[in-house]
PDB file of C-alpha atoms in Angstrom:
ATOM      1  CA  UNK O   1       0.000   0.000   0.000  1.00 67.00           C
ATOM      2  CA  UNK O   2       1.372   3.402  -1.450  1.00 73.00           C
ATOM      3  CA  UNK O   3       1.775   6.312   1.513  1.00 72.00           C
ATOM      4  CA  UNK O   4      -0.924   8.945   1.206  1.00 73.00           C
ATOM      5  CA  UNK O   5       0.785  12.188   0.194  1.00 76.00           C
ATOM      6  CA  UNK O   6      -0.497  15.327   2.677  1.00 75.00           C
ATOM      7  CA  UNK O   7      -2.971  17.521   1.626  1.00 74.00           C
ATOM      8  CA  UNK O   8      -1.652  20.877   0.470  1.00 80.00           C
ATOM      9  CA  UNK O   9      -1.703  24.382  -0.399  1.00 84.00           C
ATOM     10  CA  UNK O  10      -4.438  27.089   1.126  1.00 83.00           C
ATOM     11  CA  UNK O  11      -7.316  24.072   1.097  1.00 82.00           C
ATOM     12  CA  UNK O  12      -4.672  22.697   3.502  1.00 85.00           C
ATOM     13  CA  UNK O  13      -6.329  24.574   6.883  1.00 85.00           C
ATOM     14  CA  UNK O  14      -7.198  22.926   9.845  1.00 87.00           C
ATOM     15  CA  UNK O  15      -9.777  24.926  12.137  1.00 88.00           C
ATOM     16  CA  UNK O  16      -6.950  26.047  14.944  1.00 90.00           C
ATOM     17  CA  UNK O  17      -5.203  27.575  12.059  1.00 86.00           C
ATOM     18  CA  UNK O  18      -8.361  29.937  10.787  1.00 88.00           C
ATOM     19  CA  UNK O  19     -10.518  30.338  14.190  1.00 89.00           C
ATOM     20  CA  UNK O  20      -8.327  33.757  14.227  1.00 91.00           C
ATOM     21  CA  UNK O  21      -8.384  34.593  10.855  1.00 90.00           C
ATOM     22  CA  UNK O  22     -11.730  36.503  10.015  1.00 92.00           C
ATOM     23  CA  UNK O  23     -10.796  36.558   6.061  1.00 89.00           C
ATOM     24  CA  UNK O  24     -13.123  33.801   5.481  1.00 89.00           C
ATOM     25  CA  UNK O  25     -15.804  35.880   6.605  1.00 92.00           C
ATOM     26  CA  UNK O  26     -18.009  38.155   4.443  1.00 91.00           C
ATOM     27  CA  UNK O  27     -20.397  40.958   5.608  1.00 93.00           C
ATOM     28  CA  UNK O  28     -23.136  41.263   2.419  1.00 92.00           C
ATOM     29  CA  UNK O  29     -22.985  45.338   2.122  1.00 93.00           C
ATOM     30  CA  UNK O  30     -26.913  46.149   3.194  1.00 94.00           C
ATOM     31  CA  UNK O  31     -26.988  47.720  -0.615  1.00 92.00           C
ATOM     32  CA  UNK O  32     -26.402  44.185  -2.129  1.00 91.00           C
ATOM     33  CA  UNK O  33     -28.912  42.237   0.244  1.00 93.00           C
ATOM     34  CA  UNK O  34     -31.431  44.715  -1.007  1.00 93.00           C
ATOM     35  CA  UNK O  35     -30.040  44.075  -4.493  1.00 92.00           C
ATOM     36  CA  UNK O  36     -30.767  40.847  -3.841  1.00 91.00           C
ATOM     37  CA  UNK O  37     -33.909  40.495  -2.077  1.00 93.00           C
ATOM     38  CA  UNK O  38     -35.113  43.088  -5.195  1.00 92.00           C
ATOM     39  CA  UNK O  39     -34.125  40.783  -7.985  1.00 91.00           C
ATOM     40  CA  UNK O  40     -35.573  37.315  -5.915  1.00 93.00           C
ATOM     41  CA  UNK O  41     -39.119  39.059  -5.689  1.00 94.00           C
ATOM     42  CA  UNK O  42     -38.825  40.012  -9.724  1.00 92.00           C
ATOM     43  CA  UNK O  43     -37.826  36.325 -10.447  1.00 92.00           C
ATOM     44  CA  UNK O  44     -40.570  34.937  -8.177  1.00 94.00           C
ATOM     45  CA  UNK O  45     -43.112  36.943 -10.080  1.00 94.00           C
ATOM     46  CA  UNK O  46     -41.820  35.714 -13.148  1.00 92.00           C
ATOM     47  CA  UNK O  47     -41.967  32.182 -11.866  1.00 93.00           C
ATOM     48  CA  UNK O  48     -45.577  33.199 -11.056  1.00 92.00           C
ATOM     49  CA  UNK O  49     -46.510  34.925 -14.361  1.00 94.00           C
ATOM     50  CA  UNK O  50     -44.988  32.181 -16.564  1.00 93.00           C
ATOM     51  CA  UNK O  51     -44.314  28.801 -14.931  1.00 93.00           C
ATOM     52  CA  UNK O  52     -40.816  28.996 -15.755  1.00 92.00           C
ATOM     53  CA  UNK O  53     -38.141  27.203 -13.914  1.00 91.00           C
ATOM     54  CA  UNK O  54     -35.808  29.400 -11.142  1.00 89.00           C
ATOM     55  CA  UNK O  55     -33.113  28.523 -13.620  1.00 87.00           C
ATOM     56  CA  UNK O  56     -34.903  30.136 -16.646  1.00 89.00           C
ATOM     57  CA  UNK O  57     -36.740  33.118 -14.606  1.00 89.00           C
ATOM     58  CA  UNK O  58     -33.369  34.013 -12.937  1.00 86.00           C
ATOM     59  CA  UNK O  59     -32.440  35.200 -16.696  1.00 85.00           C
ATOM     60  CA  UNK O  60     -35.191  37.568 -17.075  1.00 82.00           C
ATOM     61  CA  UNK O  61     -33.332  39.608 -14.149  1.00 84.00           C
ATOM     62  CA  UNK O  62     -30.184  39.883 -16.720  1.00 83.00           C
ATOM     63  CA  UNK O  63     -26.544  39.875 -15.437  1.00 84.00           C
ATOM     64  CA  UNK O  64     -25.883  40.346 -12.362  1.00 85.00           C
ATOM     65  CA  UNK O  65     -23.095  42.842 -12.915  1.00 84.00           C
ATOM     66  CA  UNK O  66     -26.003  45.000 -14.616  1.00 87.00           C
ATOM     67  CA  UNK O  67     -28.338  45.334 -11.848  1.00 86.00           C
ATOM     68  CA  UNK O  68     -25.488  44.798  -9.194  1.00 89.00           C
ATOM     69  CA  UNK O  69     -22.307  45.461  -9.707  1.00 91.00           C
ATOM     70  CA  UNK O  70     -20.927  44.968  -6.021  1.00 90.00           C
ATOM     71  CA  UNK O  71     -22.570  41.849  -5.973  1.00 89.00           C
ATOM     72  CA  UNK O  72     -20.510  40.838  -8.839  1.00 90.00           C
ATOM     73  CA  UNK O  73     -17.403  41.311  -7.460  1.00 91.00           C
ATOM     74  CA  UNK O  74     -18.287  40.099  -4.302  1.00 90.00           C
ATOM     75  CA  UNK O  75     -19.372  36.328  -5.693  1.00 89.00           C
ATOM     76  CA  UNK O  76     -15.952  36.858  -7.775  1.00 91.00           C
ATOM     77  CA  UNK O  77     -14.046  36.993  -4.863  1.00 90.00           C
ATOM     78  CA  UNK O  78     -16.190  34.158  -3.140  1.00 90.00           C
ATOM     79  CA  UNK O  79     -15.490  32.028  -6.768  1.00 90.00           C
ATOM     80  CA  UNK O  80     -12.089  32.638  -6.173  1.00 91.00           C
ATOM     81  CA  UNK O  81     -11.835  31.553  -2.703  1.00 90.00           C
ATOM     82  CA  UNK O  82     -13.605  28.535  -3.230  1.00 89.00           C
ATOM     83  CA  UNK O  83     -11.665  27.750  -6.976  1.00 90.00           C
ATOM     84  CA  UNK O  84      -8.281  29.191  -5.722  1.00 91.00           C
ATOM     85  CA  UNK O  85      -8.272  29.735  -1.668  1.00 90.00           C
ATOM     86  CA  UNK O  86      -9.197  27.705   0.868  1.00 89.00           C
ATOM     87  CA  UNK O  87     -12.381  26.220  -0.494  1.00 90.00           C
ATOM     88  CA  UNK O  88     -15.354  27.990   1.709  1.00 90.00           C
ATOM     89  CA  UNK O  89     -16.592  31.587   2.014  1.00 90.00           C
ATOM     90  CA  UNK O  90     -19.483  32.374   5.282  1.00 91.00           C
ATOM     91  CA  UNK O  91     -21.211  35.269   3.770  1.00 91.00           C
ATOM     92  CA  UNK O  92     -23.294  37.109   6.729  1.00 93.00           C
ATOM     93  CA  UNK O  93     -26.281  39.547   5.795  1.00 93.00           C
ATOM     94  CA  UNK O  94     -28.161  38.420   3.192  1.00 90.00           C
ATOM     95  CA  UNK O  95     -31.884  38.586   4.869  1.00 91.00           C
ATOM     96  CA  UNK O  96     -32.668  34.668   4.155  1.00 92.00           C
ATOM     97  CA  UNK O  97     -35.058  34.628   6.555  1.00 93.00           C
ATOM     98  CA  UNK O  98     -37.412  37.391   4.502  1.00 90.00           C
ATOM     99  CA  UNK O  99     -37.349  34.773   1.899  1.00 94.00           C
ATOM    100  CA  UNK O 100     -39.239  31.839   1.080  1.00 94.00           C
ATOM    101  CA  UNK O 101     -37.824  28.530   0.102  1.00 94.00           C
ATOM    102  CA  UNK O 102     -37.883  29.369  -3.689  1.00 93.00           C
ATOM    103  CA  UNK O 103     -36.797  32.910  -2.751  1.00 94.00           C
ATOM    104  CA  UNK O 104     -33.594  31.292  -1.073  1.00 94.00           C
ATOM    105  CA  UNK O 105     -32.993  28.957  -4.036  1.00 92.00           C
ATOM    106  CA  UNK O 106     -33.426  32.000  -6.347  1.00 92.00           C
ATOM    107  CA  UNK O 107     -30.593  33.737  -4.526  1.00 91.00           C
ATOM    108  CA  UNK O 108     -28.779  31.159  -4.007  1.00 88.00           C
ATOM    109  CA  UNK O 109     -28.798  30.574  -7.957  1.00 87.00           C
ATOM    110  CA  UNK O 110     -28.584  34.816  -8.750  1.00 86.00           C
ATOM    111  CA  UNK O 111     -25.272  35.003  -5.950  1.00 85.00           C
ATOM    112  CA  UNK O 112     -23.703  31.588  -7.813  1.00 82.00           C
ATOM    113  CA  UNK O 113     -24.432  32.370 -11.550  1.00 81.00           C
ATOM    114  CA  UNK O 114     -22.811  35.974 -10.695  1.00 76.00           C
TER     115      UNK O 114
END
């Protein structure tokens, strides 16, 4: 049996290493929670109007970094933790409790497609 090679690189964290490190946290700027909350209540009247899937009505919003431009950067530099860094991103703020459980799908989908 071959030896398993350690895990490396910023992925490589262990939860004594980042309990101190508050870089893996992310306050949603109120502007972008309303951003978002704005553009779930659009999509969930589409979904309403039309039938169309969350996938489908999401598009009738348009890009994100047309409506939202901090929001775009924001799930760039979540992307690029998760792609590049060490593989998670908390984001804090975004009012998922105002939402229903399609609303939080929708966002969820709007934030990820960003």
């Amino acid at each position: 049996m071959e030896p398993i090679d350690r895990l490396g690189g910023p992925a490589a964290w262990l939860g004594a290493e980042i309990v101190d490190d508050p870089s893996w946290l992310v306050e949603c700027p109120d502007q972008v929670a309303d951003d978002i909350v704005r553009a779930v209540a659009n999509v969930e009247a589409r979904i309403g109007e039309t039938g169309q899937s969350v996938r489908a009505a999401s598009a009738s919003v348009g890009p994100v970094r047309r409506w939202s431009p901090v929001l775009a950067d924001l799930a760039a530099e979540i992307r690029s933790d998760l792609l590049l860094g060490r593989g998670f991103t908390l984001v804090r703020g975004v009012p998922i409790d105002d939402l229903s459980d399609t609303g939080r799908r929708i966002a969820c989908w709007l934030v990820c497609s960003a």
